[in-house]
Amino acid sequence: MRRLGRWWTEPLPMARFAVFRVVVYLFIPVDVLLTTPWVAWHADVPTELYQPLVVGGLLNLPLPTRLVVLGVQWALIVTALLAATGRSPRLLGALVFLLYFEWMVIAMSYGKVDHDRFAFLVALAVLPTVGVARWRDRGRSEAAGWALRCVQVAVVLTYFFAAWAKVRFGGWDWVTGATLTRAVIRRGTMWADWTLDVPNLLVGAQWLLLGFELLSPLILLARSDRARVAVVAFLLGFHLMTYAAITIIFLPHVVALLSMLPWERLRRVTEDSAEDSGDAGAASGTPSSPVSAPGGRPDR
Amino acid sequence: MRVAATDRDTTLGTTGRAVRLLAAAVVLVLATAGTVWGQDSAFPFGPFRMYSTRSGTDVPVNSTRIDAITAAGVRGPIADADTGLRRAEIEGQLPRLIADPSLLELIAQSYVRRNPDRPPLIRIEIVVRRYELRAGAATGQYSDTVLAAWDADDTTPEPVP
């Protein structure tokens, strides 16, 4: 138990956390306006077609009228952009989380619930807990470590629990069924339609998919930067392939996946190039002091 | 540089660590419970069930669409963006729509809001296309069935043959 606690709060670079947080907040306007446009469509759908989730009743959330949907949409976009500046990370971050949560309630309350955003929601929930973080920070932080670890665990659980659901709802013989065939018939692209002529291919893909999902907790064992970059590359490949085949991409989940990357290396890259170009005095023996002034700021 | 970095490390206090680990544990328990016993309505802690049901290898694949006739007399399928509801959302509410086809009027209202410049819909049909499968392969055969229909001038539910 103690070891698990230590693993979960292992100090990680503050710079990694800072970059990831900006990426997450900047993704929100993209998600809301471009890549998930159908949530905002619900503004035009009569509220009689609203099928409230348990949480909507528990929290007494308002009926998603046109005013509510458009109000949440724009408040969310503005708050996320403000949060991306890094100012008032706790207050703005908490607001973004609450607004995005409500946005998801609006999304999932019309007869279909997706599970592509669990890790993204977890990310939004934990990002405000770290306080001020800058990408030039050189320190490691246990608070940042906990937050990043939470996101990574949520990413892994999304795969692992998806396998569980397949066994629960589909049974162990899910792998020999025609679920992927059905997916390709319903949503297949020109890149995927040929697979329908090779039924065993898609059954094989189902074996691989369930196997990968069941083994996904091993992802958390990737310790070195190199191993984690390889894991992210593999998973991105998986999601891109799915997109090419049936135009489903777990984009918010993919953004959460980026929490595994060693973003702190960006700083080293930019500083190295500054040194290479003989930037005024920066390379003369005190490489770390002038640029990392905010680095030691406590995170609480 | 390593030394400088460790100098600036920040740690959590006992309370901060305990609260964080407790919060993580609570979310883990809720997500696990949702996966084992929950239903979709438990979002965000429901089961992660996209593509989790097993499709039989000889059972037809259903694909639902909305066909409509506009006031201009044009007949054709209506896109998700025009009704404001995704296909899967229509499918999720299908039992309700079949039981009470007058609810399709709500889709006609939503169409007008989303397409104020186009002629309104005077008839809406929910059509399911069943693609035949044999041993997991598509045979190329399919059939269309109207599951529910609504007409603008006649608001009483129309029995579907």
Short mmCIF file of C-alpha atoms in Angstrom, two decimals:
data_model
loop_
_atom_site.label_atom_id
_atom_site.label_comp_id
_atom_site.label_asym_id
_atom_site.label_seq_id
_atom_site.Cartn_x
_atom_site.Cartn_y
_atom_site.Cartn_z
CA MET A 1 0.00 0.00 0.00
CA ARG A 2 2.75 2.40 1.01
CA ARG A 3 4.68 1.50 -2.14
CA LEU A 4 1.61 2.11 -4.25
CA GLY A 5 1.19 5.51 -2.60
CA ARG A 6 4.79 6.37 -3.30
CA TRP A 7 4.44 5.26 -6.91
CA TRP A 8 1.31 7.35 -7.33
CA THR A 9 2.99 10.50 -5.97
CA GLU A 10 6.42 9.97 -7.47
CA PRO A 11 7.79 13.46 -8.21
CA LEU A 12 7.67 14.27 -11.93
CA PRO A 13 9.04 17.30 -13.79
CA MET A 14 6.94 20.41 -13.26
CA ALA A 15 7.70 21.44 -16.85
CA ARG A 16 6.12 18.24 -18.17
CA PHE A 17 2.98 18.98 -16.20
CA ALA A 18 2.92 22.64 -17.30
CA VAL A 19 3.08 21.81 -21.01
CA PHE A 20 0.49 19.05 -20.69
CA ARG A 21 -1.88 21.39 -18.90
CA VAL A 22 -1.67 23.99 -21.66
CA VAL A 23 -2.22 21.31 -24.32
CA VAL A 24 -5.35 20.10 -22.51
CA TYR A 25 -6.85 23.57 -22.13
CA LEU A 26 -6.07 24.56 -25.72
CA PHE A 27 -7.68 21.38 -26.97
CA ILE A 28 -11.05 22.35 -25.46
CA PRO A 29 -12.02 24.99 -28.06
CA VAL A 30 -10.93 22.57 -30.79
CA ASP A 31 -13.07 19.82 -29.28
CA VAL A 32 -16.12 21.99 -28.71
CA LEU A 33 -16.09 23.82 -32.03
CA LEU A 34 -14.43 21.46 -34.50
CA THR A 35 -13.99 17.83 -33.58
CA THR A 36 -17.13 17.15 -31.53
CA PRO A 37 -19.66 19.51 -33.13
CA TRP A 38 -22.68 17.34 -32.33
CA VAL A 39 -22.79 18.33 -28.67
CA ALA A 40 -23.74 21.87 -29.65
CA TRP A 41 -26.41 20.51 -32.04
CA HIS A 42 -28.34 19.56 -28.93
CA ALA A 43 -29.11 23.26 -28.50
CA ASP A 44 -31.68 22.84 -31.29
CA VAL A 45 -33.16 19.56 -30.05
CA PRO A 46 -36.43 19.90 -28.09
CA THR A 47 -35.86 19.06 -24.42
CA GLU A 48 -38.55 16.33 -24.64
CA LEU A 49 -35.84 14.20 -26.25
CA TYR A 50 -33.49 14.77 -23.29
CA GLN A 51 -32.91 11.49 -21.41
CA PRO A 52 -31.29 12.55 -18.15
CA LEU A 53 -28.36 10.61 -16.69
CA VAL A 54 -28.29 9.69 -13.01
CA VAL A 55 -25.86 12.51 -12.33
CA GLY A 56 -28.20 15.05 -13.95
CA GLY A 57 -30.88 14.13 -11.41
CA LEU A 58 -28.51 13.90 -8.44
CA LEU A 59 -27.04 17.34 -9.05
CA ASN A 60 -30.33 18.81 -10.23
CA LEU A 61 -28.71 19.99 -13.45
CA PRO A 62 -30.84 22.30 -15.62
CA LEU A 63 -32.75 21.11 -18.68
CA PRO A 64 -30.46 21.67 -21.67
CA THR A 65 -32.46 24.41 -23.32
CA ARG A 66 -30.92 26.35 -26.19
CA LEU A 67 -29.81 29.07 -23.77
CA VAL A 68 -28.18 26.56 -21.41
CA VAL A 69 -26.32 24.72 -24.18
CA LEU A 70 -24.99 27.85 -25.88
CA GLY A 71 -24.20 29.49 -22.53
CA VAL A 72 -22.17 26.50 -21.34
CA GLN A 73 -20.47 26.25 -24.74
CA TRP A 74 -19.15 29.78 -24.79
CA ALA A 75 -18.39 30.00 -21.08
CA LEU A 76 -16.36 26.81 -21.49
CA ILE A 77 -14.38 28.07 -24.47
CA VAL A 78 -13.55 31.42 -22.84
CA THR A 79 -12.64 29.85 -19.49
CA ALA A 80 -10.44 27.23 -21.14
CA LEU A 81 -8.53 29.88 -23.12
CA LEU A 82 -8.01 31.92 -19.94
CA ALA A 83 -6.87 28.80 -18.09
CA ALA A 84 -4.38 28.08 -20.88
CA THR A 85 -2.55 31.29 -20.00
CA GLY A 86 -1.61 29.69 -16.67
CA ARG A 87 -3.18 32.41 -14.57
CA SER A 88 -5.22 31.50 -11.48
CA PRO A 89 -4.79 27.81 -12.29
CA ARG A 90 -6.88 26.58 -9.37
CA LEU A 91 -9.91 28.82 -9.85
CA LEU A 92 -9.98 28.76 -13.65
CA GLY A 93 -9.09 25.09 -13.75
CA ALA A 94 -11.95 24.20 -11.42
CA LEU A 95 -14.35 26.26 -13.54
CA VAL A 96 -13.19 24.54 -16.72
CA PHE A 97 -13.72 21.15 -15.10
CA LEU A 98 -17.24 22.00 -13.96
CA LEU A 99 -18.24 23.50 -17.31
CA TYR A 100 -16.77 20.62 -19.29
CA PHE A 101 -18.53 18.15 -17.03
CA GLU A 102 -21.85 19.86 -17.70
CA TRP A 103 -20.95 19.90 -21.42
CA MET A 104 -20.54 16.13 -21.25
CA VAL A 105 -23.89 15.74 -19.49
CA ILE A 106 -25.43 17.67 -22.39
CA ALA A 107 -23.55 15.39 -24.81
CA MET A 108 -24.48 12.03 -23.29
CA SER A 109 -28.12 12.63 -22.32
CA TYR A 110 -29.84 11.96 -25.65
CA GLY A 111 -29.77 8.18 -25.87
CA LYS A 112 -26.09 7.42 -26.47
CA VAL A 113 -23.19 7.44 -24.01
CA ASP A 114 -19.61 7.41 -25.31
CA HIS A 115 -16.62 6.42 -23.25
CA ASP A 116 -13.89 8.31 -25.08
CA ARG A 117 -13.46 11.01 -22.43
CA PHE A 118 -13.00 9.38 -19.07
CA ALA A 119 -9.25 10.13 -18.99
CA PHE A 120 -9.82 13.65 -20.29
CA LEU A 121 -12.35 14.33 -17.52
CA VAL A 122 -9.91 12.95 -14.97
CA ALA A 123 -7.24 15.26 -16.41
CA LEU A 124 -9.50 18.29 -16.07
CA ALA A 125 -10.32 17.27 -12.49
CA VAL A 126 -6.69 16.94 -11.40
CA LEU A 127 -5.07 19.81 -13.34
CA PRO A 128 -6.26 22.53 -10.92
CA THR A 129 -4.73 20.73 -7.93
CA VAL A 130 -1.16 21.63 -8.86
CA GLY A 131 -1.22 25.41 -8.80
CA VAL A 132 1.26 27.55 -10.70
CA ALA A 133 3.45 25.59 -13.11
CA ARG A 134 5.63 26.90 -15.92
CA TRP A 135 7.31 25.07 -18.72
CA ARG A 136 10.67 26.60 -17.73
CA ASP A 137 10.42 25.11 -14.24
CA ARG A 138 13.27 22.74 -13.53
CA GLY A 139 12.03 21.09 -10.41
CA ARG A 140 10.09 17.94 -9.83
CA SER A 141 6.88 17.98 -7.93
CA GLU A 142 4.94 15.29 -6.14
CA ALA A 143 1.69 17.18 -6.77
CA ALA A 144 2.41 17.16 -10.50
CA GLY A 145 3.43 13.52 -10.26
CA TRP A 146 0.12 12.58 -8.65
CA ALA A 147 -1.86 14.50 -11.27
CA LEU A 148 -0.02 13.00 -14.25
CA ARG A 149 -0.25 9.52 -12.73
CA CYS A 150 -4.01 9.90 -12.29
CA VAL A 151 -4.37 10.72 -15.98
CA GLN A 152 -2.20 7.78 -17.02
CA VAL A 153 -4.15 5.38 -14.84
CA ALA A 154 -7.39 6.73 -16.34
CA VAL A 155 -6.01 6.18 -19.86
CA VAL A 156 -5.15 2.58 -19.02
CA LEU A 157 -8.48 1.98 -17.31
CA THR A 158 -10.28 3.16 -20.44
CA TYR A 159 -8.74 0.25 -22.32
CA PHE A 160 -8.92 -2.28 -19.51
CA PHE A 161 -12.51 -1.53 -18.53
CA ALA A 162 -13.51 -1.58 -22.22
CA ALA A 163 -12.27 -5.19 -22.27
CA TRP A 164 -14.23 -5.88 -19.10
CA ALA A 165 -17.39 -4.46 -20.70
CA LYS A 166 -16.89 -6.66 -23.76
CA VAL A 167 -16.75 -9.75 -21.57
CA ARG A 168 -19.66 -8.53 -19.44
CA PHE A 169 -22.02 -7.61 -22.29
CA GLY A 170 -20.70 -9.68 -25.15
CA GLY A 171 -19.35 -12.71 -23.30
CA TRP A 172 -15.98 -14.35 -23.80
CA ASP A 173 -17.09 -15.32 -27.31
CA TRP A 174 -17.17 -11.61 -28.18
CA VAL A 175 -13.91 -12.30 -30.01
CA THR A 176 -15.52 -14.74 -32.45
CA GLY A 177 -18.54 -12.53 -33.22
CA ALA A 178 -19.12 -10.03 -35.99
CA THR A 179 -18.82 -6.82 -33.95
CA LEU A 180 -16.10 -5.29 -36.12
CA THR A 181 -17.88 -6.46 -39.28
CA ARG A 182 -20.94 -4.63 -38.02
CA ALA A 183 -18.83 -1.53 -37.34
CA VAL A 184 -17.35 -1.59 -40.85
CA ILE A 185 -20.75 -2.16 -42.50
CA ARG A 186 -22.20 0.76 -40.58
CA ARG A 187 -19.30 3.18 -40.71
CA GLY A 188 -16.60 1.70 -42.89
CA THR A 189 -14.44 3.97 -45.05
CA MET A 190 -12.74 3.17 -48.34
CA TRP A 191 -9.76 2.07 -46.25
CA ALA A 192 -11.81 -0.54 -44.41
CA ASP A 193 -14.49 -1.88 -46.72
CA TRP A 194 -12.19 -4.51 -48.22
CA THR A 195 -11.90 -6.19 -44.82
CA LEU A 196 -15.53 -7.33 -45.18
CA ASP A 197 -14.43 -9.80 -47.82
CA VAL A 198 -12.01 -11.38 -45.35
CA PRO A 199 -14.14 -12.27 -42.29
CA ASN A 200 -11.38 -14.03 -40.40
CA LEU A 201 -9.29 -10.89 -40.61
CA LEU A 202 -11.75 -8.94 -38.47
CA VAL A 203 -12.13 -11.86 -36.06
CA GLY A 204 -8.34 -11.87 -35.73
CA ALA A 205 -8.48 -8.13 -35.09
CA GLN A 206 -11.02 -8.76 -32.32
CA TRP A 207 -8.63 -11.21 -30.63
CA LEU A 208 -5.83 -8.68 -30.85
CA LEU A 209 -8.03 -5.86 -29.58
CA LEU A 210 -9.30 -7.74 -26.53
CA GLY A 211 -5.81 -9.07 -25.81
CA PHE A 212 -4.31 -5.61 -25.97
CA GLU A 213 -7.03 -4.13 -23.78
CA LEU A 214 -6.61 -6.82 -21.15
CA LEU A 215 -2.84 -6.34 -21.11
CA SER A 216 -3.03 -2.54 -21.15
CA PRO A 217 -2.10 -2.14 -17.43
CA LEU A 218 1.43 -3.13 -18.48
CA ILE A 219 1.63 0.35 -20.04
CA LEU A 220 2.13 1.70 -16.53
CA LEU A 221 5.38 -0.24 -16.27
CA ALA A 222 7.02 1.85 -18.99
CA ARG A 223 9.59 3.71 -16.92
CA SER A 224 12.09 5.27 -19.29
CA ASP A 225 11.28 8.23 -21.52
CA ARG A 226 12.07 6.08 -24.53
CA ALA A 227 9.65 3.35 -23.48
CA ARG A 228 6.87 5.83 -22.82
CA VAL A 229 7.37 7.58 -26.15
CA ALA A 230 7.18 4.16 -27.82
CA VAL A 231 3.96 3.36 -25.95
CA VAL A 232 2.39 6.66 -26.98
CA ALA A 233 3.45 6.12 -30.60
CA PHE A 234 1.92 2.64 -30.59
CA LEU A 235 -1.36 3.87 -29.10
CA LEU A 236 -1.55 6.84 -31.47
CA GLY A 237 -1.06 4.38 -34.33
CA PHE A 238 -3.91 2.26 -32.99
CA HIS A 239 -6.27 5.23 -32.74
CA LEU A 240 -5.31 6.58 -36.17
CA MET A 241 -5.90 3.17 -37.73
CA THR A 242 -9.33 3.01 -36.10
CA TYR A 243 -10.08 6.46 -37.45
CA ALA A 244 -9.02 5.50 -40.96
CA ALA A 245 -11.27 2.44 -40.80
CA ILE A 246 -14.48 3.65 -39.15
CA THR A 247 -13.91 7.41 -38.53
CA ILE A 248 -14.05 7.02 -34.77
CA ILE A 249 -11.18 8.63 -32.91
CA PHE A 250 -11.02 8.98 -29.16
CA LEU A 251 -9.52 12.43 -29.51
CA PRO A 252 -9.93 13.65 -25.91
CA HIS A 253 -8.50 10.31 -24.79
CA VAL A 254 -5.59 10.77 -27.19
CA VAL A 255 -4.90 14.19 -25.65
CA ALA A 256 -4.91 12.59 -22.19
CA LEU A 257 -2.44 10.05 -23.53
CA LEU A 258 0.03 12.89 -24.13
CA SER A 259 0.49 13.07 -20.34
CA MET A 260 3.01 10.24 -20.77
CA LEU A 261 5.40 12.22 -22.97
CA PRO A 262 8.56 13.82 -21.55
CA TRP A 263 7.53 17.37 -22.43
CA GLU A 264 10.28 18.83 -20.21
CA ARG A 265 12.68 17.98 -23.02
CA LEU A 266 11.20 20.79 -25.09
CA ARG A 267 12.81 23.23 -22.71
CA ARG A 268 16.20 21.60 -23.11
CA VAL A 269 15.81 21.68 -26.89
CA THR A 270 14.99 25.38 -26.95
CA GLU A 271 17.73 26.22 -24.47
CA ASP A 272 20.28 24.23 -26.43
CA SER A 273 19.37 26.08 -29.59
CA ALA A 274 19.65 29.37 -27.70
CA GLU A 275 23.16 28.35 -26.62
CA ASP A 276 24.07 27.27 -30.13
CA SER A 277 23.16 30.67 -31.48
CA GLY A 278 25.39 32.30 -28.82
CA ASP A 279 22.53 33.98 -27.06
CA ALA A 280 23.76 36.89 -24.90
CA GLY A 281 25.52 35.38 -21.89
CA ALA A 282 23.03 32.60 -21.47
CA ALA A 283 25.64 30.02 -22.32
CA SER A 284 28.40 31.44 -20.14
CA GLY A 285 28.58 29.13 -17.17
CA THR A 286 25.26 29.84 -15.49
CA PRO A 287 22.95 27.97 -17.77
CA SER A 288 20.08 27.53 -15.42
CA SER A 289 19.73 30.65 -13.31
CA PRO A 290 18.31 33.40 -15.50
CA VAL A 291 15.61 31.46 -17.26
CA SER A 292 14.29 29.43 -14.40
CA ALA A 293 13.33 32.15 -11.98
CA PRO A 294 9.82 30.86 -11.34
CA GLY A 295 11.08 27.31 -11.13
CA GLY A 296 11.27 27.00 -7.38
CA ARG A 297 7.86 28.37 -6.67
CA PRO A 298 6.03 26.01 -4.34
CA ASP A 299 3.05 24.42 -5.93
CA ARG A 300 0.60 25.04 -3.16
CA MET B 1 21.96 20.62 -13.56
CA ARG B 2 20.63 17.50 -11.83
CA VAL B 3 21.54 19.06 -8.51
CA ALA B 4 19.83 22.33 -9.36
CA ALA B 5 16.73 20.42 -10.33
CA THR B 6 16.55 18.41 -7.11
CA ASP B 7 17.05 21.63 -5.14
CA ARG B 8 13.74 22.86 -6.42
CA ASP B 9 11.74 19.73 -5.88
CA THR B 10 8.46 20.19 -4.09
CA THR B 11 6.88 17.56 -1.93
CA LEU B 12 3.39 17.01 -0.61
CA GLY B 13 2.50 17.36 3.03
CA THR B 14 0.95 14.44 4.86
CA THR B 15 -2.58 15.79 4.45
CA GLY B 16 -2.10 16.74 0.79
CA ARG B 17 -0.84 13.26 0.01
CA ALA B 18 -3.58 11.52 1.97
CA VAL B 19 -6.38 13.58 0.39
CA ARG B 20 -5.00 12.93 -3.09
CA LEU B 21 -4.61 9.20 -2.61
CA LEU B 22 -8.07 8.99 -1.08
CA ALA B 23 -9.60 10.89 -4.03
CA ALA B 24 -7.87 8.56 -6.47
CA ALA B 25 -9.13 5.54 -4.55
CA VAL B 26 -12.73 6.83 -4.54
CA VAL B 27 -12.68 7.40 -8.32
CA LEU B 28 -11.15 3.95 -8.84
CA VAL B 29 -13.86 2.32 -6.76
CA LEU B 30 -16.65 4.21 -8.56
CA ALA B 31 -15.23 3.42 -12.01
CA THR B 32 -14.81 -0.24 -11.09
CA ALA B 33 -18.33 -0.47 -9.68
CA GLY B 34 -19.73 1.19 -12.80
CA THR B 35 -17.89 -1.26 -15.01
CA VAL B 36 -19.02 -4.30 -13.04
CA TRP B 37 -22.63 -3.35 -12.19
CA GLY B 38 -23.43 0.05 -13.74
CA GLN B 39 -25.42 1.02 -16.82
CA ASP B 40 -24.92 3.82 -19.34
CA SER B 41 -26.93 6.22 -17.19
CA ALA B 42 -24.16 6.11 -14.55
CA PHE B 43 -21.90 8.27 -16.76
CA PRO B 44 -19.11 9.20 -16.11
CA PHE B 45 -18.81 6.00 -14.06
CA GLY B 46 -20.82 3.73 -16.34
CA PRO B 47 -19.37 0.73 -18.16
CA PHE B 48 -17.09 1.51 -21.12
CA ARG B 49 -19.32 -0.38 -23.46
CA MET B 50 -18.78 0.99 -26.97
CA TYR B 51 -18.67 -2.04 -29.28
CA SER B 52 -18.97 -4.33 -26.27
CA THR B 53 -21.98 -6.33 -27.46
CA ARG B 54 -21.38 -9.37 -29.61
CA SER B 55 -22.87 -9.32 -33.08
CA GLY B 56 -23.80 -12.79 -34.25
CA THR B 57 -22.08 -13.97 -37.42
CA ASP B 58 -25.40 -14.86 -39.07
CA VAL B 59 -27.51 -12.06 -37.62
CA PRO B 60 -28.26 -9.10 -39.92
CA VAL B 61 -26.44 -5.82 -39.20
CA ASN B 62 -28.91 -3.00 -38.54
CA SER B 63 -28.25 0.51 -39.71
CA THR B 64 -30.85 3.13 -38.88
CA ARG B 65 -31.51 6.29 -40.83
CA ILE B 66 -34.12 8.98 -41.07
CA ASP B 67 -35.90 9.46 -44.38
CA ALA B 68 -38.07 12.48 -44.89
CA ILE B 69 -40.24 14.30 -47.39
CA THR B 70 -39.94 18.07 -47.42
CA ALA B 71 -42.74 20.56 -48.07
CA ALA B 72 -41.16 20.94 -51.52
CA GLY B 73 -41.88 17.29 -52.21
CA VAL B 74 -38.28 16.11 -52.09
CA ARG B 75 -37.72 12.72 -50.53
CA GLY B 76 -34.41 11.55 -49.10
CA PRO B 77 -32.30 10.67 -46.09
CA ILE B 78 -31.63 13.36 -43.47
CA ALA B 79 -28.12 13.81 -42.05
CA ASP B 80 -27.34 13.78 -38.32
CA ALA B 81 -26.39 17.46 -38.43
CA ASP B 82 -29.87 18.30 -39.78
CA THR B 83 -31.77 16.63 -36.95
CA GLY B 84 -29.28 17.53 -34.21
CA LEU B 85 -29.20 13.89 -33.15
CA ARG B 86 -26.58 11.29 -34.05
CA ARG B 87 -27.68 7.97 -35.52
CA ALA B 88 -26.71 6.20 -32.30
CA GLU B 89 -28.87 8.63 -30.32
CA ILE B 90 -31.88 7.90 -32.53
CA GLU B 91 -31.16 4.18 -32.05
CA GLY B 92 -30.89 4.69 -28.29
CA GLN B 93 -34.35 6.27 -28.22
CA LEU B 94 -35.83 3.88 -30.77
CA PRO B 95 -38.13 1.93 -28.42
CA ARG B 96 -39.66 5.21 -27.29
CA LEU B 97 -40.05 6.53 -30.85
CA ILE B 98 -41.64 3.29 -32.07
CA ALA B 99 -44.05 3.26 -29.13
CA ASP B 100 -45.06 6.86 -29.80
CA PRO B 101 -44.26 7.99 -33.37
CA SER B 102 -45.78 11.42 -32.65
CA LEU B 103 -42.44 12.15 -30.93
CA LEU B 104 -40.96 12.37 -34.43
CA GLU B 105 -42.56 15.79 -34.62
CA LEU B 106 -39.81 16.89 -32.21
CA ILE B 107 -37.28 15.91 -34.86
CA ALA B 108 -39.19 17.96 -37.41
CA GLN B 109 -38.96 20.93 -35.02
CA SER B 110 -35.27 20.41 -34.54
CA TYR B 111 -34.82 20.22 -38.35
CA VAL B 112 -36.51 23.61 -38.78
CA ARG B 113 -34.29 25.17 -36.10
CA ARG B 114 -31.19 23.78 -37.75
CA ASN B 115 -32.31 24.59 -41.30
CA PRO B 116 -34.39 27.77 -41.12
CA ASP B 117 -33.88 28.47 -44.84
CA ARG B 118 -35.01 25.09 -46.12
CA PRO B 119 -38.56 23.83 -46.60
CA PRO B 120 -39.84 22.05 -43.47
CA LEU B 121 -40.42 18.31 -43.30
CA ILE B 122 -43.92 16.99 -43.86
CA ARG B 123 -43.14 13.31 -43.34
CA ILE B 124 -40.47 11.57 -41.27
CA GLU B 125 -39.69 7.87 -41.34
CA ILE B 126 -37.24 5.95 -39.25
CA VAL B 127 -35.91 3.27 -41.51
CA VAL B 128 -33.71 0.37 -40.57
CA ARG B 129 -31.61 -1.30 -43.24
CA ARG B 130 -30.71 -4.88 -42.40
CA TYR B 131 -27.59 -6.14 -44.12
CA GLU B 132 -27.53 -9.90 -44.34
CA LEU B 133 -24.51 -11.69 -42.86
CA ARG B 134 -23.54 -15.28 -43.49
CA ALA B 135 -20.70 -16.77 -41.42
CA GLY B 136 -19.54 -13.27 -40.57
CA ALA B 137 -19.36 -12.05 -44.16
CA ALA B 138 -21.71 -9.59 -45.81
CA THR B 139 -23.71 -11.27 -48.56
CA GLY B 140 -24.52 -7.94 -50.23
CA GLN B 141 -28.26 -8.48 -49.63
CA TYR B 142 -30.21 -6.02 -47.52
CA SER B 143 -33.77 -5.00 -46.77
CA ASP B 144 -35.31 -1.74 -45.56
CA THR B 145 -38.09 -1.55 -42.98
CA VAL B 146 -39.95 1.52 -41.76
CA LEU B 147 -40.03 1.36 -37.95
CA ALA B 148 -41.96 4.54 -37.26
CA ALA B 149 -43.48 7.32 -39.33
CA TRP B 150 -45.02 10.71 -38.74
CA ASP B 151 -46.95 13.07 -41.04
CA ALA B 152 -47.19 16.79 -40.52
CA ASP B 153 -50.89 17.09 -41.34
CA ASP B 154 -51.87 14.10 -39.27
CA THR B 155 -50.55 14.23 -35.74
CA THR B 156 -52.22 10.99 -34.65
CA PRO B 157 -49.72 8.13 -34.48
CA GLU B 158 -49.75 6.12 -37.64
CA PRO B 159 -49.78 2.36 -37.28
CA VAL B 160 -46.85 0.83 -39.10
CA PRO B 161 -47.60 -2.35 -41.05
#
